[in-house]
Amino acid sequence: MQISPLRRFISLTVTLILVYPVAILAQNAAPKPGSRRADIVPLVAAHQHLMSPAGVALLPPEPPLATVSLPPELDQLLRRREKVSGAPPTGDLFTEDAIIQELQEGRWQKGRDKIDSFLGFMEKNLRYVPSAYSADGSTGWIAGTIREGTSTEETLNFVLGLRKRAGGAWQIASEVFTVIPPRPYGKPVLADQLVEELDDAGIQRGVVLSTAYWWGDPRHGFSTAEGAEKTRIENDWTVAQVSKYPDRLVAFCGVSPLADYGPAEIARCAKIPQVKGIKTHFANARVDLRNPDHIARLRRFFRAANDNHLAVVVHARTRGEFVPELARIALDSVFSVAPDIPIQIAHMGSTAGKPDENTKVFADAIAAKDPRAKNLYFDITQTVLTDGSQTSEQLAQIAAALRRIGLERIFFGTDMTLPGNNPPPREHWKAVRRLPLTDAELRVLASNVPPYMK
């Protein structure tokens, strides 16, 4: 079957990053001192996720907007627009000075001749399905999605800007497209896939963090009993997956930090040999670090982990504002009750690949040899962005933050591989190699093995 240029472009934009040459699995040793920079690979990916069938069901896609009926003159315009895809000329369908967004490079094309040229490369048999519209006086717009033939799959969003000419007929003055990416959590991610990705990157071992804390997210509305049961089932699923590769993978149970059932689930997980720790997520649980009740629950949670000798990987950022004051509260009032276990702060305690003033709170405590920071570690998961968008100055800031914390406290990780969203470990490590670290510093980072794996 011939693939049209439009379909080929959409396919390439969301799948090209998933195709790579195969790498040879690294030897069971730290990177050698004399190895080339390109040959340095991490021993461990310390922040990885799988996706269970239950997780897929928990996060359904947003339903599309309902189709609307257009006034006859706008419906006729939309049907004319469908007919010229892949079959120009457009005649007077577009205004003489109309603009259309060219998909492949995202640039504007202006004027009927250029629009005709672009539309000649578009797929035929496209169906414009309206979801909303407005028409007021001589201007209006139609927004919706584009489908292919009789398919119900939506591949593009569109917005048409409209203008009514002197004779009373509507014309298209502008057209914009956006690609609808694949559903991020649309299918399970199993241990088999993760191990293949680790092999491809040359990484020996992985830390699989259960996402069972998702069932403690208040927006799902589970009762305490339901949340406890679903959390337990999800954690057991993760352990079963990890058990297929006992020499390659270890598991962390996932537990909501505010849940009443949290301490009991931590104690249960501590008895499972494959489990080395607990993953929790402040933002997912809607933690408010200024709320005394939340602080009490967090202290109970971290005490339970400490009492059961389980490390904690914590997404410490909360929703909305996260300022140094909140990082200090986490250090002073929460992490301090778990002095005997490693606490790994995910994503460098920041977002959008920018170690910030909150990261600095923890880094300063380490530099000052604050006893509360004795067992603090960090992972650089999604800190160095794979799209190359960070400037050399931003990469230098990340490198400086790593040095201030101490490279021996930094672990590599990549989160969950998602199509068109988050590429696999090989590409993440390629991005990390762009940091202005010396080869010796990069070897330290690559050689780090979390204490809970030793």
Short mmCIF file of C-alpha atoms in Angstrom, two decimals:
data_model
loop_
_atom_site.label_atom_id
_atom_site.label_comp_id
_atom_site.label_asym_id
_atom_site.label_seq_id
_atom_site.Cartn_x
_atom_site.Cartn_y
_atom_site.Cartn_z
CA MET A 1 0.00 0.00 0.00
CA GLN A 2 1.38 3.41 -0.95
CA ILE A 3 1.89 5.80 1.94
CA SER A 4 0.99 9.39 1.25
CA PRO A 5 3.39 12.24 2.09
CA LEU A 6 1.10 13.47 4.89
CA ARG A 7 0.78 10.07 6.50
CA ARG A 8 4.51 9.47 6.07
CA PHE A 9 5.30 12.77 7.75
CA ILE A 10 3.00 12.10 10.70
CA SER A 11 4.45 8.63 11.08
CA LEU A 12 8.02 9.91 10.97
CA THR A 13 7.47 12.69 13.47
CA VAL A 14 6.18 10.33 16.14
CA THR A 15 8.23 7.17 15.45
CA LEU A 16 11.60 8.18 14.07
CA ILE A 17 13.06 8.59 17.53
CA LEU A 18 12.18 4.99 18.34
CA VAL A 19 14.43 3.41 15.69
CA TYR A 20 18.10 3.00 16.53
CA PRO A 21 21.03 0.76 15.73
CA VAL A 22 21.70 -1.96 18.27
CA ALA A 23 24.43 -1.48 20.87
CA ILE A 24 26.47 -4.22 22.47
CA LEU A 25 25.68 -4.83 26.13
CA ALA A 26 28.37 -3.36 28.38
CA GLN A 27 30.72 -5.64 30.25
CA ASN A 28 30.02 -6.25 33.92
CA ALA A 29 32.40 -3.55 35.08
CA ALA A 30 32.59 0.19 35.49
CA PRO A 31 33.63 2.25 32.46
CA LYS A 32 37.38 1.91 31.95
CA PRO A 33 39.52 5.00 32.65
CA GLY A 34 40.90 5.02 29.12
CA SER A 35 37.60 4.50 27.32
CA ARG A 36 36.44 6.99 24.73
CA ARG A 37 33.62 9.33 25.75
CA ALA A 38 31.31 7.63 23.26
CA ASP A 39 32.05 4.27 24.91
CA ILE A 40 31.14 5.40 28.43
CA VAL A 41 27.73 3.99 29.42
CA PRO A 42 25.93 3.81 32.77
CA LEU A 43 25.95 0.64 34.80
CA VAL A 44 22.43 1.33 36.11
CA ALA A 45 19.29 3.13 34.95
CA ALA A 46 17.92 4.05 38.36
CA HIS A 47 14.55 5.58 37.45
CA GLN A 48 12.48 3.45 35.07
CA HIS A 49 8.77 2.74 34.86
CA LEU A 50 6.63 0.05 33.30
CA MET A 51 2.99 0.43 32.27
CA SER A 52 0.51 -2.23 33.33
CA PRO A 53 -2.79 -2.99 31.60
CA ALA A 54 -4.48 -1.59 34.71
CA GLY A 55 -2.48 1.61 34.34
CA VAL A 56 -3.59 1.96 30.72
CA ALA A 57 -7.21 1.55 31.82
CA LEU A 58 -6.76 4.08 34.64
CA LEU A 59 -5.65 6.81 32.24
CA PRO A 60 -8.08 6.75 29.31
CA PRO A 61 -7.64 9.30 26.53
CA GLU A 62 -9.57 12.52 26.61
CA PRO A 63 -12.77 11.93 24.64
CA PRO A 64 -13.01 13.96 21.43
CA LEU A 65 -15.37 16.88 21.29
CA ALA A 66 -18.76 16.10 19.84
CA THR A 67 -19.30 16.80 16.16
CA VAL A 68 -21.35 19.93 15.54
CA SER A 69 -23.73 20.70 12.69
CA LEU A 70 -22.67 23.71 10.66
CA PRO A 71 -24.92 26.24 8.96
CA PRO A 72 -25.39 25.20 5.31
CA GLU A 73 -23.00 27.80 3.88
CA LEU A 74 -20.19 26.78 6.28
CA ASP A 75 -20.83 23.09 5.72
CA GLN A 76 -20.59 23.63 1.97
CA LEU A 77 -17.28 25.46 2.47
CA LEU A 78 -15.88 22.57 4.52
CA ARG A 79 -16.93 20.02 1.91
CA ARG A 80 -15.18 22.08 -0.78
CA ARG A 81 -12.07 22.13 1.39
CA GLU A 82 -12.10 18.33 1.60
CA LYS A 83 -12.25 17.98 -2.18
CA VAL A 84 -9.10 20.03 -2.89
CA SER A 85 -6.81 17.99 -0.61
CA GLY A 86 -4.46 16.28 -3.03
CA ALA A 87 -6.44 17.76 -5.94
CA PRO A 88 -5.84 21.48 -6.46
CA PRO A 89 -6.46 24.08 -7.85
CA THR A 90 -8.54 25.63 -5.12
CA GLY A 91 -10.03 28.44 -7.20
CA ASP A 92 -11.67 31.04 -4.99
CA LEU A 93 -12.00 28.74 -1.96
CA PHE A 94 -9.16 30.66 -0.28
CA THR A 95 -8.80 34.42 -0.21
CA GLU A 96 -6.07 35.83 -2.44
CA ASP A 97 -3.88 36.62 0.58
CA ALA A 98 -4.72 33.45 2.55
CA ILE A 99 -2.07 31.65 4.59
CA ILE A 100 -1.79 27.94 5.35
CA GLN A 101 0.59 26.16 7.68
CA GLU A 102 2.90 23.80 5.80
CA LEU A 103 3.09 20.67 7.92
CA GLN A 104 6.57 19.29 7.46
CA GLU A 105 8.49 22.40 8.53
CA GLY A 106 5.65 24.24 10.25
CA ARG A 107 6.12 27.30 8.03
CA TRP A 108 3.44 29.53 6.58
CA GLN A 109 2.62 29.50 2.86
CA LYS A 110 0.89 32.63 1.56
CA GLY A 111 -1.22 33.12 -1.53
CA ARG A 112 -3.26 30.80 -3.71
CA ASP A 113 -0.37 29.55 -5.85
CA LYS A 114 1.66 28.37 -2.87
CA ILE A 115 -1.42 26.93 -1.20
CA ASP A 116 -2.21 24.96 -4.36
CA SER A 117 1.37 23.67 -4.44
CA PHE A 118 1.16 22.52 -0.82
CA LEU A 119 -2.26 20.93 -1.18
CA GLY A 120 -0.99 18.89 -4.12
CA PHE A 121 1.11 16.91 -1.64
CA MET A 122 -1.70 16.33 0.82
CA GLU A 123 -3.57 13.09 1.03
CA LYS A 124 -6.81 12.69 -0.83
CA ASN A 125 -9.99 11.50 0.82
CA LEU A 126 -9.49 13.52 4.01
CA ARG A 127 -12.57 14.21 6.09
CA TYR A 128 -12.86 17.48 8.04
CA VAL A 129 -14.99 16.89 11.15
CA PRO A 130 -16.12 20.14 12.83
CA SER A 131 -16.18 20.40 16.62
CA ALA A 132 -16.80 24.14 17.06
CA TYR A 133 -17.42 27.23 14.96
CA SER A 134 -18.30 30.88 15.08
CA ALA A 135 -19.58 33.23 12.38
CA ASP A 136 -20.18 36.87 13.22
CA GLY A 137 -20.60 39.46 10.52
CA SER A 138 -17.81 39.08 7.98
CA THR A 139 -15.45 36.89 10.01
CA GLY A 140 -15.60 33.44 11.53
CA TRP A 141 -13.77 30.20 12.20
CA ILE A 142 -14.22 26.43 12.21
CA ALA A 143 -12.20 24.05 14.39
CA GLY A 144 -12.16 20.29 14.43
CA THR A 145 -10.22 17.17 13.51
CA ILE A 146 -9.15 15.49 10.29
CA ARG A 147 -9.78 11.82 9.60
CA GLU A 148 -8.90 9.65 6.64
CA GLY A 149 -11.84 8.30 4.67
CA THR A 150 -14.23 6.33 6.84
CA SER A 151 -11.68 5.87 9.64
CA THR A 152 -12.54 7.13 13.11
CA GLU A 153 -8.85 7.77 13.89
CA GLU A 154 -8.07 11.45 14.30
CA THR A 155 -4.68 12.38 12.87
CA LEU A 156 -4.73 16.18 12.82
CA ASN A 157 -6.47 19.13 14.42
CA PHE A 158 -7.42 22.01 12.17
CA VAL A 159 -8.59 25.60 12.53
CA LEU A 160 -9.91 27.54 9.56
CA GLY A 161 -10.07 31.32 9.78
CA LEU A 162 -12.92 32.60 7.62
CA ARG A 163 -13.75 35.83 5.85
CA LYS A 164 -16.95 36.74 4.03
CA ARG A 165 -16.36 38.51 0.74
CA ALA A 166 -18.44 41.32 -0.64
CA GLY A 167 -20.74 38.98 -2.55
CA GLY A 168 -21.69 37.18 0.64
CA ALA A 169 -19.79 33.90 0.15
CA TRP A 170 -17.41 32.61 2.81
CA GLN A 171 -13.72 32.02 2.01
CA ILE A 172 -10.82 30.53 3.94
CA ALA A 173 -8.34 33.20 5.06
CA SER A 174 -6.10 30.93 7.13
CA GLU A 175 -5.63 27.25 7.94
CA VAL A 176 -3.60 25.78 10.78
CA PHE A 177 -2.83 22.12 11.53
CA THR A 178 -1.45 20.41 14.61
CA VAL A 179 -0.47 16.75 14.70
CA ILE A 180 -2.39 14.65 17.22
CA PRO A 181 0.37 12.57 18.86
CA PRO A 182 -0.08 8.95 19.89
CA ARG A 183 -1.77 8.44 23.23
CA PRO A 184 1.13 8.55 25.74
CA TYR A 185 -0.16 5.75 27.93
CA GLY A 186 -1.94 3.85 25.20
CA LYS A 187 -0.41 0.40 25.63
CA PRO A 188 1.44 -1.60 28.28
CA VAL A 189 5.19 -1.28 28.70
CA LEU A 190 6.52 -4.61 29.94
CA ALA A 191 9.83 -5.76 31.41
CA ASP A 192 10.71 -7.42 28.11
CA GLN A 193 10.66 -4.05 26.37
CA LEU A 194 12.65 -2.36 29.12
CA VAL A 195 15.38 -4.99 29.05
CA GLU A 196 15.61 -4.68 25.26
CA GLU A 197 16.05 -0.92 25.69
CA LEU A 198 18.72 -1.41 28.35
CA ASP A 199 20.52 -3.84 26.04
CA ASP A 200 20.36 -1.32 23.22
CA ALA A 201 21.95 1.31 25.46
CA GLY A 202 24.55 -1.09 26.90
CA ILE A 203 23.15 -0.66 30.42
CA GLN A 204 23.37 -3.66 32.70
CA ARG A 205 20.65 -3.09 35.29
CA GLY A 206 17.49 -1.13 35.88
CA VAL A 207 15.43 0.08 38.83
CA VAL A 208 11.73 -0.37 38.09
CA LEU A 209 9.58 2.07 40.04
CA SER A 210 5.97 0.94 40.36
CA THR A 211 3.37 3.55 39.49
CA ALA A 212 0.93 2.14 42.05
CA TYR A 213 0.88 5.56 43.74
CA TRP A 214 -1.35 6.64 40.84
CA TRP A 215 -4.23 4.90 42.62
CA GLY A 216 -3.78 7.32 45.52
CA ASP A 217 -4.35 10.37 43.32
CA PRO A 218 -7.45 12.08 44.79
CA ARG A 219 -8.90 12.82 41.35
CA HIS A 220 -9.67 9.11 40.86
CA GLY A 221 -11.96 9.12 43.91
CA PHE A 222 -11.08 5.67 45.26
CA SER A 223 -12.08 4.80 48.81
CA THR A 224 -9.30 3.87 51.22
CA ALA A 225 -10.12 0.18 50.80
CA GLU A 226 -10.23 0.42 46.99
CA GLY A 227 -7.00 2.40 46.86
CA ALA A 228 -5.24 -0.09 49.12
CA GLU A 229 -6.35 -3.07 47.03
CA LYS A 230 -5.50 -1.52 43.67
CA THR A 231 -2.14 -0.31 44.97
CA ARG A 232 -1.31 -3.80 46.19
CA ILE A 233 -2.34 -5.38 42.87
CA GLU A 234 -0.25 -2.92 40.87
CA ASN A 235 2.80 -3.44 43.06
CA ASP A 236 2.47 -7.20 42.73
CA TRP A 237 2.24 -6.84 38.95
CA THR A 238 5.48 -4.83 38.92
CA VAL A 239 7.23 -7.40 41.10
CA ALA A 240 6.08 -10.20 38.79
CA GLN A 241 7.50 -8.35 35.79
CA VAL A 242 10.82 -7.68 37.50
CA SER A 243 11.03 -11.32 38.59
CA LYS A 244 11.42 -12.35 34.95
CA TYR A 245 14.87 -10.71 34.95
CA PRO A 246 16.26 -11.19 38.47
CA ASP A 247 19.84 -10.44 37.41
CA ARG A 248 18.89 -7.25 35.58
CA LEU A 249 16.02 -5.56 37.40
CA VAL A 250 15.00 -4.63 40.93
CA ALA A 251 11.62 -3.28 42.01
CA PHE A 252 10.35 -0.37 44.07
CA CYS A 253 6.77 -0.48 45.28
CA GLY A 254 4.73 2.62 44.54
CA VAL A 255 2.73 4.13 47.42
CA SER A 256 0.84 7.40 47.75
CA PRO A 257 2.52 9.41 50.53
CA LEU A 258 -0.73 10.64 52.11
CA ALA A 259 -2.70 7.39 51.99
CA ASP A 260 -3.93 5.85 55.23
CA TYR A 261 -2.87 2.45 53.91
CA GLY A 262 0.66 3.65 53.11
CA PRO A 263 2.56 2.31 56.15
CA ALA A 264 0.90 -1.11 55.86
CA GLU A 265 1.77 -1.37 52.16
CA ILE A 266 5.35 -0.34 52.90
CA ALA A 267 5.61 -3.07 55.55
CA ARG A 268 4.14 -5.63 53.13
CA CYS A 269 6.54 -4.67 50.34
CA ALA A 270 9.50 -4.92 52.72
CA LYS A 271 8.90 -8.67 52.90
CA ILE A 272 9.17 -9.14 49.11
CA PRO A 273 12.76 -10.05 48.16
CA GLN A 274 12.75 -8.22 44.82
CA VAL A 275 11.69 -4.92 46.42
CA LYS A 276 14.49 -2.53 47.37
CA GLY A 277 12.49 0.59 48.09
CA ILE A 278 9.40 2.75 47.72
CA LYS A 279 8.56 5.28 45.00
CA THR A 280 6.28 8.16 45.90
CA HIS A 281 5.13 11.32 44.16
CA PHE A 282 4.19 14.53 45.97
CA ALA A 283 2.52 16.21 42.98
CA ASN A 284 0.45 13.16 42.09
CA ALA A 285 -0.88 13.00 45.66
CA ARG A 286 -1.59 16.77 45.72
CA VAL A 287 0.76 17.21 48.68
CA ASP A 288 0.70 20.64 50.32
CA LEU A 289 3.90 21.09 52.30
CA ARG A 290 2.31 24.00 54.21
CA ASN A 291 -0.51 21.76 55.45
CA PRO A 292 0.26 20.39 58.96
CA ASP A 293 -1.87 17.30 58.36
CA HIS A 294 0.05 16.53 55.17
CA ILE A 295 3.35 16.97 57.00
CA ALA A 296 2.21 14.54 59.68
CA ARG A 297 1.24 11.98 57.03
CA LEU A 298 4.51 12.44 55.17
CA ARG A 299 6.49 11.94 58.37
CA ARG A 300 4.53 8.76 59.05
CA PHE A 301 5.29 7.56 55.51
CA PHE A 302 9.04 8.22 55.67
CA ARG A 303 9.27 6.77 59.17
CA ALA A 304 7.65 3.57 57.90
CA ALA A 305 10.18 3.35 55.07
CA ASN A 306 13.03 3.95 57.51
CA ASP A 307 11.72 1.35 59.98
CA ASN A 308 11.43 -1.20 57.18
CA HIS A 309 14.87 -0.40 55.74
CA LEU A 310 13.52 0.55 52.32
CA ALA A 311 15.04 3.34 50.25
CA VAL A 312 12.73 6.04 48.90
CA VAL A 313 12.68 7.58 45.43
CA VAL A 314 10.63 10.75 45.76
CA HIS A 315 9.24 13.16 43.21
CA ALA A 316 9.58 16.03 45.65
CA ARG A 317 8.08 18.85 43.64
CA THR A 318 4.49 19.66 44.43
CA ARG A 319 1.86 21.01 42.07
CA GLY A 320 1.90 24.69 41.25
CA GLU A 321 4.34 26.85 43.15
CA PHE A 322 7.44 25.07 44.43
CA VAL A 323 9.79 27.54 46.06
CA PRO A 324 12.91 27.09 48.19
CA GLU A 325 10.78 27.44 51.32
CA LEU A 326 9.01 24.18 50.40
CA ALA A 327 12.26 22.38 49.65
CA ARG A 328 13.48 23.40 53.12
CA ILE A 329 10.28 22.08 54.70
CA ALA A 330 10.81 18.75 52.92
CA LEU A 331 14.39 18.57 54.18
CA ASP A 332 13.72 19.82 57.71
CA SER A 333 10.39 18.21 58.52
CA VAL A 334 10.04 15.17 56.26
CA PHE A 335 13.31 13.65 55.09
CA SER A 336 14.84 14.17 58.53
CA VAL A 337 12.69 11.39 60.06
CA ALA A 338 14.36 8.80 57.80
CA PRO A 339 18.06 9.16 58.64
CA ASP A 340 19.04 5.56 57.95
CA ILE A 341 17.88 5.02 54.36
CA PRO A 342 18.87 6.42 50.96
CA ILE A 343 16.47 9.09 49.70
CA GLN A 344 16.76 9.60 45.95
CA ILE A 345 15.27 12.88 44.73
CA ALA A 346 13.85 12.32 41.27
CA HIS A 347 14.49 14.68 38.35
CA MET A 348 17.08 16.61 40.38
CA GLY A 349 14.16 18.04 42.35
CA SER A 350 13.30 20.31 39.43
CA THR A 351 11.26 20.39 36.24
CA ALA A 352 11.79 21.20 32.58
CA GLY A 353 15.45 20.27 32.73
CA LYS A 354 16.39 23.21 34.94
CA PRO A 355 18.03 22.59 38.32
CA ASP A 356 16.82 25.60 40.25
CA GLU A 357 16.78 27.25 43.66
CA ASN A 358 15.01 24.21 45.09
CA THR A 359 17.80 21.92 43.91
CA LYS A 360 20.21 24.41 45.48
CA VAL A 361 18.56 23.96 48.91
CA PHE A 362 19.50 20.28 48.88
CA ALA A 363 22.91 20.92 47.28
CA ASP A 364 23.77 23.53 49.92
CA ALA A 365 22.80 21.12 52.71
CA ILE A 366 25.11 18.48 51.24
CA ALA A 367 27.95 20.97 50.82
CA ALA A 368 27.49 22.07 54.44
CA LYS A 369 27.60 18.41 55.59
CA ASP A 370 24.15 18.80 57.11
CA PRO A 371 23.43 15.41 58.74
CA ARG A 372 19.89 15.46 57.33
CA ALA A 373 21.43 15.34 53.84
CA LYS A 374 23.81 12.49 54.61
CA ASN A 375 21.84 9.95 52.58
CA LEU A 376 20.42 12.22 49.89
CA TYR A 377 20.93 11.17 46.27
CA PHE A 378 19.57 12.48 42.98
CA ASP A 379 18.67 11.11 39.59
CA ILE A 380 19.03 13.15 36.42
CA THR A 381 15.95 11.66 34.81
CA GLN A 382 14.74 14.05 32.09
CA THR A 383 17.12 16.75 33.33
CA VAL A 384 19.09 16.85 30.09
CA LEU A 385 16.48 17.10 27.36
CA THR A 386 16.79 14.81 24.37
CA ASP A 387 15.49 17.37 21.87
CA GLY A 388 18.66 19.45 22.07
CA SER A 389 16.72 22.57 23.04
CA GLN A 390 18.89 23.48 26.03
CA THR A 391 21.53 26.13 25.47
CA SER A 392 25.20 25.66 26.30
CA GLU A 393 24.67 27.97 29.28
CA GLN A 394 21.84 25.79 30.60
CA LEU A 395 23.92 22.64 30.18
CA ALA A 396 26.76 24.35 32.05
CA GLN A 397 24.36 25.20 34.89
CA ILE A 398 23.32 21.55 35.14
CA ALA A 399 26.95 20.43 35.21
CA ALA A 400 27.71 22.96 37.94
CA ALA A 401 24.77 21.69 40.01
CA LEU A 402 26.00 18.10 39.66
CA ARG A 403 29.48 19.09 40.82
CA ARG A 404 28.12 20.99 43.83
CA ILE A 405 26.01 18.01 44.89
CA GLY A 406 28.86 15.60 44.21
CA LEU A 407 28.89 13.38 41.13
CA GLU A 408 29.04 10.27 43.30
CA ARG A 409 25.47 11.06 44.45
CA ILE A 410 24.01 11.27 40.94
CA PHE A 411 22.25 8.39 39.16
CA PHE A 412 21.17 8.05 35.56
CA GLY A 413 17.51 7.35 34.71
CA THR A 414 14.99 7.99 31.95
CA ASP A 415 11.43 7.41 33.27
CA MET A 416 8.98 5.53 30.99
CA THR A 417 9.54 5.20 27.26
CA LEU A 418 6.55 6.76 25.50
CA PRO A 419 5.99 7.06 21.73
CA GLY A 420 6.56 10.57 20.49
CA ASN A 421 7.04 11.76 24.07
CA ASN A 422 9.96 10.21 25.93
CA PRO A 423 12.61 8.23 24.04
CA PRO A 424 14.42 5.17 25.42
CA PRO A 425 17.60 5.12 27.55
CA ARG A 426 20.05 5.12 24.64
CA GLU A 427 18.91 8.56 23.51
CA HIS A 428 18.79 9.95 27.05
CA TRP A 429 22.39 8.94 27.70
CA LYS A 430 23.43 10.42 24.37
CA ALA A 431 21.94 13.70 25.65
CA VAL A 432 23.74 13.42 29.01
CA ARG A 433 27.05 13.10 27.17
CA ARG A 434 26.49 16.65 25.91
CA LEU A 435 26.98 18.01 29.43
CA PRO A 436 30.26 19.92 29.81
CA LEU A 437 31.67 17.30 32.17
CA THR A 438 35.16 15.93 31.74
CA ASP A 439 35.47 12.32 30.63
CA ALA A 440 36.61 11.45 34.14
CA GLU A 441 33.51 13.11 35.63
CA LEU A 442 31.25 11.35 33.15
CA ARG A 443 32.81 8.01 34.13
CA VAL A 444 32.01 8.71 37.78
CA LEU A 445 28.38 9.38 36.94
CA ALA A 446 28.17 6.29 34.72
CA SER A 447 29.80 4.07 37.35
CA ASN A 448 27.44 5.01 40.16
CA VAL A 449 25.41 2.17 41.63
CA PRO A 450 22.71 3.15 44.14
CA PRO A 451 23.42 1.87 47.65
CA TYR A 452 20.15 -0.07 47.71
CA MET A 453 21.50 -2.24 44.86
CA LYS A 454 24.79 -3.16 46.51
#
